[in-house]
C-alpha cells in the first residue's frame, strides 16, 4: 500500500500539468454525471409525493381518437357528473385557474398587496391529492370565504404566525370566487408540495363559486379524481361511457368524444395538451443520460491515454522493480490501484464542484434544486462508477507497462506495438467523434433558438413594454390616472390594454367561431380600441377599431387575423351569431397573421380581438406601453414604474420587455442549449487532454527519430508538421464518421418545430475547422520544445 501511495504522489508531482488537466477533465465529467443523475431522480419521482399517487388521476377527453384541442380544460358539468355518478371514483374536485393574478392583503386599512393567482377548488380537493396540514384543516372550505394557504405563503402573509383563523382581503375581481366575498378566512395551512409536483407553486386555494355549474359547453375547468382501491383507469373509462358521459359531450359536429383519466404521475410525461400543466420529455431525459455516459467514457479514455503516455518515462522504474524481484501481478495491481485512486479523487473533486455550483446558482437552468443529501442514491452510484472507471481504465496501461522484458532497458530501447498504437488512435478518435457531434448539435440548437427569438411575429416588438396591473375595471380611477400620467410623458407614444399577456403562452381563451357550415376555434382577446395601432398590427382589409366600438351594444365588433378569413370565409361587415356570448357579431376588419405562440406547433389558430364590453365591468389587466423610437428606455422605464407606484399604491411592480415575455416561450430550448453547450465544451476540453497525453507519448517515443531527422537537416517546422499531419488525418476521419450521427440527431430535434432552420453545410464545415485548429494548436505547443531540442541531447537520452 505504501508503494501504491508513493507512486501515486510521484506521478501527480512529476507530471503536474498533465495530472492536473486529467483530474480536472475527470472531475468535470463526474460532476456532469452526478448532476444529470440527480435530475433523473427529480423527474422520475415527479408527482409521486401524494398518498397512493397511482390512484390520483386527471380527467381528460379524446376527440376523434386524438387529444382534445382544449387539453385538460373541461366543462364543469362533466366534472361534477363524473364525481357524482361514476362508481369507481372515491372523491374528486374542480381545479379552476383564476387566469391572472389577484391582489391580496392582510390589513385593508394599510394595505401592502401580494399579487397571487388563486385556484378555486372543492373541499374534497385536500382529500383527493392527500394534502398534509401543519395547522387547521379543509373543513372550513364548506363556507364561501374558505381559504387554504401553504406553509411558505403563510410565513409571507403572517410573519408572526397564527395564520389559521386570520383573514385575507381581496382587491379586484376573481371570476371563480363569489363577488360578495372580499374577505377570506384561512381554515388550513398545508405543507408545501415538493418542487417536482404539479402544485409546486403552492398557491392559495379558495372555494369554487357556482359559476357555469351544470354547464356542458363552457370549457374552463380541470378535474382531479381519487379512485377507489383496486379501480384502474381503464375501469373508469368504461364506467364513464356506461354512465353516459361521452353521449352528453356530443356537440352539433360529427366529432366523437371519449372521456378518460390519466394517473397524475404519468401526466408529466404523457400529457400533450395545453401548457398550463408542467410537462417533461422522456426523450430529452434519455438524451441527457446518454450525453453524461458519453462524457464518462471520454474521461475514461483520457485516463487510459494519460497512463499510457507515461510509459516512456516510467518504464525504467517499473523494470527496475521487476529486476529487484517485484512480482508482475503486484506491479499491475499497484498501477490499477493508482488509476482507481485518481478516478476516486476526481469524483471527490466533482462533488465539491457540484456543491459550489448549486450554492452559487450555476445550475439554475436545470430548474431543480440539486442536493447531494436529498439525491444521495445517484451520488453513491456515481462513486461506484468512478471506482469501476478507474479500475477498467487502469487495466490496459498496467498490462502494457509491465509487458516489456527487463533486458530491453539495458539495450536503451522499448517497443511500441502497432496494435497498441491503433488502439490509442481509436480511443482518441472516439473522443473526437463525440466532440464533433456535440459541437454540430449545439450550433443548430443555437441557430434554431436565435431564429425563433427573431421570428416575425406580426407585431412591432421593439420599444414595447408590458405592465401587469390589478384586476380592476379599466374605467376605475386608478387605471385612468395611470393612463393619463403615462401619456403625458415625452418618451411614451401610447398605452393600450388587454386581458391577457400576449406572447407569453401557447394557448389563450378559445371560443368557437361558426359561420354557415364552417366551425373553427379562435383565440378571443379583449382589448381597448387603440390596441392594434399600439402593437403595430397592420389592418389588411376593412378597418381597425374606432373609439365608439367600445360602447356596449347588442352587437360585437371583431377584428380578426387573416387566417380566420381563410378558414371561415366571413366577409367584412357581415353579421353572424356568436353563440358563446349569445350575441351577434361582425368582423369589421382583418389584420396580418400573428405568431404569438410557440413555433413548436403548426397551429393556425386565428386571433380575434374585441373591444365591446360584454360583462358589467371589463377587466384588462395588462398595459402595453409603446415607447417612442429613439427615446431613452431607462427614462421610459422609470416613468412607467413611477406611474405604477403612484396610481397603484401598495401593489407590486411588474414591468417586462415584450421581447423577454416572448422569449419565455422557449425557455426549455434555451435551457437545453445551455446544457448541450456546457457538455460540448466539457467534451472538447477532455478530448484535448487525451490529445495532450497521446502527444506526450509520441514525443517521448520518437525523440531519437526527431534528433536524427534534425541531424539530416529537418527544420523545426517540418518536425511540427510531421506530428500535426497525423492528428489532422485523425480529425478528418472522425469528422466523416460524426456527420451522419450529427445530421440524424439534429434532424430529429428539428422535427418538433413547425418552422425551422435549414441544415446548412457550413455548420458542419465550421465544426471541422474549429476542432482541427484547436488540435493543431495543442499539438504544436506541446511538440515545440521537442522539435527545438538539441539533436545530440535527444539521441543521447535514447
Coordinates of N, CA and C in Angstrom, one line a residue, residues 127-278:
X127 N -58.6 16.0 0.2 CA -58.6 14.5 0.3 C -58.2 13.9 -1.0
X128 N -58.5 14.5 -2.1 CA -58.2 14.0 -3.4 C -56.7 13.8 -3.6
X129 N -55.9 14.9 -3.3 CA -54.5 14.9 -3.6 C -53.7 14.5 -2.3
X130 N -54.5 14.3 -1.2 CA -53.8 13.9 0.1 C -53.0 15.0 0.7
X131 N -53.5 16.2 0.8 CA -52.8 17.3 1.5 C -52.5 17.0 2.9
X132 N -51.3 17.4 3.3 CA -50.8 17.2 4.7 C -50.9 18.6 5.4
X133 N -51.7 18.7 6.4 CA -51.8 20.0 7.1 C -50.9 20.1 8.3
X134 N -50.3 21.3 8.4 CA -49.4 21.6 9.5 C -50.2 22.4 10.5
X135 N -51.4 22.9 10.1 CA -52.2 23.7 11.0 C -53.6 23.8 10.4
X136 N -54.6 23.5 11.2 CA -56.0 23.6 10.7 C -56.3 22.4 9.8
X137 N -57.4 22.6 9.0 CA -57.8 21.5 8.0 C -58.6 22.1 6.9
X138 N -59.2 21.3 6.1 CA -60.0 21.8 5.0 C -61.5 21.9 5.3
X139 N -61.9 21.6 6.5 CA -63.4 21.7 6.8 C -64.0 23.0 6.5
X140 N -63.2 24.1 6.7 CA -63.8 25.4 6.5 C -64.0 25.8 5.1
X141 N -63.6 24.9 4.1 CA -63.8 25.2 2.7 C -65.3 25.0 2.3
X142 N -66.1 24.5 3.3 CA -67.6 24.5 3.0 C -68.1 25.9 2.9
X143 N -67.5 26.8 3.6 CA -68.0 28.2 3.6 C -67.5 29.0 2.4
X144 N -68.3 29.9 1.9 CA -67.9 30.7 0.7 C -66.6 31.4 0.8
X145 N -66.2 31.7 2.1 CA -65.0 32.5 2.3 C -63.8 31.6 2.8
X146 N -63.9 30.3 2.6 CA -62.8 29.4 3.0 C -61.6 29.6 2.1
X147 N -60.4 29.4 2.8 CA -59.2 29.6 2.0 C -58.1 28.6 2.7
X148 N -57.4 27.9 1.8 CA -56.2 27.1 2.2 C -54.9 27.8 1.8
X149 N -53.9 27.8 2.6 CA -52.7 28.5 2.3 C -51.5 27.6 2.6
X150 N -50.5 27.7 1.8 CA -49.3 26.8 2.0 C -48.5 27.4 3.2
X151 N -47.7 26.5 3.7 CA -46.8 26.9 4.9 C -45.9 28.0 4.5
X152 N -45.3 28.0 3.3 CA -44.4 29.1 2.9 C -45.1 30.4 2.7
X153 N -46.3 30.3 2.1 CA -47.1 31.5 1.9 C -47.6 32.1 3.2
X154 N -47.9 31.2 4.2 CA -48.4 31.7 5.5 C -47.3 32.5 6.2
X155 N -46.0 32.1 6.0 CA -44.9 32.9 6.6 C -44.8 34.2 5.9
X156 N -45.2 34.4 4.6 CA -45.1 35.6 4.0 C -46.3 36.5 4.4
X157 N -47.5 36.0 4.4 CA -48.7 36.8 4.8 C -48.7 37.1 6.3
X158 N -48.3 36.1 7.1 CA -48.4 36.3 8.5 C -47.0 36.0 9.2
X159 N -46.1 36.8 9.0 CA -44.7 36.5 9.6 C -44.7 36.3 11.0
X160 N -45.7 36.7 11.8 CA -45.7 36.5 13.2 C -46.5 35.2 13.6
X161 N -46.9 34.5 12.6 CA -47.6 33.2 12.8 C -49.1 33.4 12.9
X162 N -49.8 32.3 13.4 CA -51.3 32.4 13.6 C -52.0 32.7 12.3
X163 N -51.7 31.9 11.3 CA -52.4 32.1 10.0 C -53.9 31.6 10.1
X164 N -54.1 30.4 10.7 CA -55.4 29.8 10.8 C -56.3 30.7 11.6
X165 N -57.5 31.0 11.0 CA -58.4 31.9 11.7 C -58.2 33.3 11.3
X166 N -57.1 33.7 10.7 CA -56.9 35.1 10.3 C -57.6 35.3 8.9
X167 N -57.6 36.6 8.6 CA -58.4 37.0 7.3 C -57.4 37.5 6.3
X168 N -57.8 37.3 5.0 CA -57.0 37.8 3.9 C -58.1 38.5 3.0
X169 N -57.7 39.7 2.6 CA -58.7 40.6 1.8 C -58.3 40.7 0.4
X170 N -59.3 40.6 -0.5 CA -59.1 40.6 -1.9 C -59.5 42.0 -2.4
X171 N -58.6 42.5 -3.4 CA -58.9 43.8 -4.0 C -58.9 43.5 -5.5
X172 N -60.1 43.6 -6.1 CA -60.2 43.2 -7.5 C -61.0 42.0 -7.7
X173 N -61.5 41.8 -8.9 CA -62.4 40.7 -9.2 C -61.6 39.4 -9.4
X174 N -62.3 38.3 -9.1 CA -61.8 36.9 -9.3 C -63.0 36.1 -9.8
X175 N -63.0 35.7 -11.0 CA -64.2 35.1 -11.6 C -64.6 33.8 -10.9
X176 N -63.7 33.1 -10.3 CA -64.0 31.8 -9.7 C -64.4 32.0 -8.2
X177 N -64.5 33.2 -7.7 CA -64.9 33.5 -6.3 C -66.2 34.2 -6.3
X178 N -67.0 34.0 -5.3 CA -68.3 34.8 -5.1 C -67.9 36.3 -5.1
X179 N -68.7 37.1 -5.8 CA -68.4 38.5 -5.9 C -68.5 39.2 -4.6
X180 N -69.4 38.8 -3.7 CA -69.6 39.5 -2.4 C -68.6 39.0 -1.4
X181 N -67.7 38.1 -1.7 CA -66.7 37.6 -0.8 C -65.4 38.3 -1.1
X182 N -65.1 39.3 -0.3 CA -63.8 40.0 -0.5 C -62.9 39.7 0.7
X183 N -63.4 39.0 1.7 CA -62.6 38.7 2.9 C -62.6 37.2 3.0
X184 N -61.5 36.5 3.1 CA -61.4 35.1 3.2 C -60.8 34.7 4.6
X185 N -61.3 33.6 5.1 CA -60.8 33.1 6.4 C -59.9 31.9 6.1
X186 N -58.7 32.0 6.6 CA -57.7 30.9 6.4 C -58.1 29.7 7.4
X187 N -58.6 28.6 6.8 CA -59.0 27.5 7.6 C -58.0 26.4 7.8
X188 N -57.0 26.4 6.9 CA -55.9 25.4 7.0 C -54.6 25.9 6.3
X189 N -53.5 25.4 6.9 CA -52.2 25.7 6.3 C -51.6 24.3 6.0
X190 N -51.4 24.1 4.7 CA -50.9 22.8 4.2 C -49.4 22.8 4.0
X191 N -48.8 21.7 4.2 CA -47.4 21.5 4.0 C -47.1 21.7 2.5
X192 N -46.0 22.5 2.2 CA -45.6 22.8 0.8 C -45.5 21.5 0.0
X193 N -46.0 21.5 -1.2 CA -45.8 20.4 -2.1 C -44.3 20.5 -2.6
X194 N -43.7 19.3 -2.8 CA -42.3 19.4 -3.3 C -42.2 20.0 -4.7
X195 N -41.0 20.4 -5.1 CA -40.8 21.2 -6.3 C -41.1 20.3 -7.5
X196 N -41.0 19.0 -7.4 CA -41.4 18.1 -8.5 C -42.8 17.6 -8.4
X197 N -43.7 18.5 -8.4 CA -45.2 18.2 -8.4 C -45.9 19.3 -9.2
X198 N -47.1 18.9 -9.6 CA -47.9 19.9 -10.4 C -48.3 21.1 -9.5
X199 N -48.3 21.0 -8.2 CA -48.7 22.1 -7.4 C -47.6 22.7 -6.6
X200 N -46.4 22.7 -7.3 CA -45.2 23.1 -6.6 C -45.2 24.6 -6.4
X201 N -46.1 25.4 -7.1 CA -46.2 26.8 -6.8 C -46.9 27.1 -5.4
X202 N -47.5 26.0 -4.9 CA -48.1 26.1 -3.5 C -49.0 27.4 -3.4
X203 N -50.0 27.4 -4.3 CA -50.9 28.6 -4.4 C -51.9 28.7 -3.2
X204 N -52.6 29.8 -3.3 CA -53.8 30.0 -2.4 C -54.9 29.2 -3.1
X205 N -55.7 28.4 -2.2 CA -56.9 27.7 -2.7 C -58.1 28.3 -2.1
X206 N -59.1 28.7 -2.9 CA -60.3 29.3 -2.4 C -61.5 28.4 -2.8
X207 N -62.6 28.6 -2.2 CA -63.8 27.8 -2.5 C -64.4 28.2 -3.9
X208 N -64.7 27.2 -4.7 CA -65.3 27.4 -6.0 C -66.7 27.9 -5.9
X209 N -67.0 29.0 -6.7 CA -68.3 29.5 -6.6 C -69.2 28.7 -7.6
X210 N -70.4 29.2 -7.9 CA -71.4 28.4 -8.6 C -71.4 28.7 -10.1
X211 N -70.4 29.4 -10.6 CA -70.4 29.9 -12.0 C -70.3 28.6 -12.9
X212 N -71.1 28.7 -14.0 CA -71.1 27.6 -15.0 C -71.4 26.2 -14.4
X213 N -72.1 26.2 -13.3 CA -72.5 24.9 -12.7 C -73.5 24.3 -13.6
X214 N -73.3 23.0 -13.9 CA -74.2 22.1 -14.7 C -74.0 22.5 -16.2
X215 N -73.0 23.3 -16.6 CA -72.8 23.6 -18.0 C -71.9 22.5 -18.6
X216 N -72.3 22.1 -19.8 CA -71.5 21.1 -20.6 C -70.8 21.6 -21.8
X217 N -70.9 22.9 -22.0 CA -70.3 23.5 -23.2 C -69.2 24.5 -23.0
X218 N -69.1 25.1 -21.8 CA -68.1 26.1 -21.4 C -66.9 25.4 -20.9
X219 N -65.8 25.4 -21.6 CA -64.6 24.6 -21.2 C -63.6 25.6 -20.4
X220 N -63.7 25.5 -19.1 CA -62.8 26.4 -18.3 C -62.2 25.7 -17.0
X221 N -62.4 24.4 -16.9 CA -62.0 23.8 -15.6 C -61.2 22.6 -15.8
X222 N -60.5 22.2 -14.8 CA -59.7 21.0 -14.7 C -60.3 20.1 -13.6
X223 N -60.2 18.8 -13.8 CA -60.8 17.9 -12.8 C -59.8 16.9 -12.3
X224 N -59.6 16.7 -11.0 CA -58.8 15.7 -10.4 C -59.6 14.7 -9.6
X225 N -59.3 13.4 -9.7 CA -60.1 12.4 -9.0 C -59.2 11.5 -8.2
X226 N -59.7 10.9 -7.2 CA -59.1 9.9 -6.5 C -59.9 8.6 -6.6
X227 N -59.3 7.6 -7.2 CA -60.0 6.3 -7.5 C -60.1 5.5 -6.2
X228 N -61.1 4.6 -6.2 CA -61.2 3.7 -5.1 C -60.1 2.6 -5.2
X229 N -59.7 2.0 -4.1 CA -58.6 1.0 -4.2 C -59.0 -0.1 -5.2
X230 N -58.1 -0.5 -6.0 CA -58.3 -1.6 -7.0 C -58.9 -1.2 -8.3
X231 N -59.4 0.1 -8.4 CA -60.0 0.5 -9.6 C -58.9 1.1 -10.5
X232 N -58.9 0.7 -11.8 CA -57.9 1.1 -12.7 C -58.4 2.2 -13.6
X233 N -57.6 3.0 -14.3 CA -58.0 4.0 -15.2 C -58.9 3.4 -16.3
X234 N -58.6 2.2 -16.8 CA -59.4 1.6 -17.8 C -60.8 1.3 -17.3
X235 N -60.9 0.9 -16.0 CA -62.2 0.7 -15.4 C -63.0 2.0 -15.4
X236 N -62.4 3.1 -15.1 CA -63.1 4.4 -15.0 C -63.5 4.8 -16.4
X237 N -62.7 4.5 -17.4 CA -63.1 4.9 -18.8 C -64.4 4.1 -19.2
X238 N -64.4 2.9 -18.9 CA -65.6 2.1 -19.2 C -66.8 2.6 -18.4
X239 N -66.6 2.8 -17.1 CA -67.7 3.3 -16.3 C -68.2 4.7 -16.7
X240 N -67.4 5.6 -17.2 CA -67.8 6.9 -17.7 C -68.7 6.7 -18.9
X241 N -68.2 5.8 -19.8 CA -69.0 5.6 -21.0 C -70.4 5.0 -20.7
X242 N -70.4 4.1 -19.7 CA -71.7 3.5 -19.3 C -72.6 4.5 -18.7
X243 N -72.0 5.5 -18.0 CA -72.8 6.5 -17.2 C -73.3 7.6 -18.2
X244 N -72.9 7.5 -19.5 CA -73.4 8.5 -20.5 C -72.6 9.7 -20.6
X245 N -71.4 9.8 -20.1 CA -70.5 11.0 -20.2 C -70.2 11.3 -21.6
X246 N -69.8 10.3 -22.4 CA -69.4 10.5 -23.8 C -70.6 11.0 -24.6
X247 N -71.8 10.5 -24.3 CA -73.0 10.8 -25.1 C -73.3 12.3 -24.8
X248 N -73.2 12.7 -23.5 CA -73.5 14.1 -23.2 C -72.5 15.1 -23.7
X249 N -71.3 14.6 -24.0 CA -70.3 15.5 -24.5 C -70.5 15.9 -26.0
X250 N -71.3 15.1 -26.7 CA -71.5 15.4 -28.1 C -72.0 16.8 -28.4
X251 N -71.5 17.4 -29.5 CA -72.0 18.7 -29.9 C -72.6 18.5 -31.3
X252 N -72.8 19.6 -31.9 CA -73.5 19.6 -33.2 C -72.6 19.1 -34.3
X253 N -71.3 19.0 -34.1 CA -70.4 18.5 -35.1 C -70.5 16.9 -35.1
X254 N -69.7 16.3 -36.0 CA -69.6 14.9 -36.1 C -68.5 14.3 -35.3
X255 N -67.9 15.1 -34.4 CA -66.7 14.7 -33.6 C -67.2 13.6 -32.6
X256 N -66.3 12.7 -32.3 CA -66.5 11.6 -31.4 C -65.7 11.9 -30.1
X257 N -66.4 12.1 -29.0 CA -65.8 12.4 -27.7 C -65.6 11.1 -26.9
X258 N -64.5 11.0 -26.2 CA -64.3 9.9 -25.2 C -63.6 10.4 -24.0
X259 N -64.2 10.3 -22.9 CA -63.6 10.7 -21.6 C -62.7 9.6 -21.1
X260 N -61.6 10.0 -20.5 CA -60.7 9.0 -19.9 C -59.9 9.7 -18.8
X261 N -59.2 9.0 -18.0 CA -58.4 9.5 -16.9 C -56.9 9.1 -17.1
X262 N -56.0 10.0 -16.6 CA -54.6 9.8 -16.7 C -54.0 9.9 -15.3
X263 N -53.3 8.8 -14.8 CA -52.7 8.9 -13.5 C -51.8 10.1 -13.4
X264 N -51.9 10.8 -12.3 CA -51.2 12.0 -12.1 C -49.7 11.9 -12.3
X265 N -49.0 10.8 -11.8 CA -47.6 10.6 -12.1 C -47.3 10.5 -13.5
X266 N -48.2 10.1 -14.4 CA -48.0 10.0 -15.8 C -48.2 11.2 -16.6
X267 N -48.9 12.2 -16.0 CA -49.2 13.5 -16.6 C -48.0 14.2 -17.1
X268 N -46.9 14.2 -16.3 CA -45.7 14.9 -16.6 C -45.1 14.5 -18.0
X269 N -45.2 13.2 -18.3 CA -44.6 12.7 -19.5 C -45.6 12.4 -20.6
X270 N -46.8 12.1 -20.2 CA -47.8 11.6 -21.2 C -48.7 12.7 -21.7
X271 N -48.9 13.8 -20.9 CA -49.9 14.8 -21.3 C -49.4 15.6 -22.4
X272 N -50.1 15.8 -23.5 CA -49.7 16.5 -24.7 C -50.6 17.7 -25.0
X273 N -51.4 18.2 -24.0 CA -52.3 19.2 -24.2 C -51.7 20.6 -24.0
X274 N -52.5 21.5 -23.4 CA -52.1 22.9 -23.3 C -51.1 23.0 -22.2
X275 N -50.5 24.2 -22.1 CA -49.2 24.3 -21.4 C -49.5 24.9 -19.9
X276 N -50.7 24.8 -19.4 CA -50.8 25.2 -18.0 C -50.4 24.2 -17.0
X277 N -50.2 23.0 -17.5 CA -49.6 21.9 -16.6 C -48.1 21.7 -16.9
X278 N -47.4 21.3 -15.9 CA -46.0 21.1 -16.1 C -45.8 19.8 -16.7

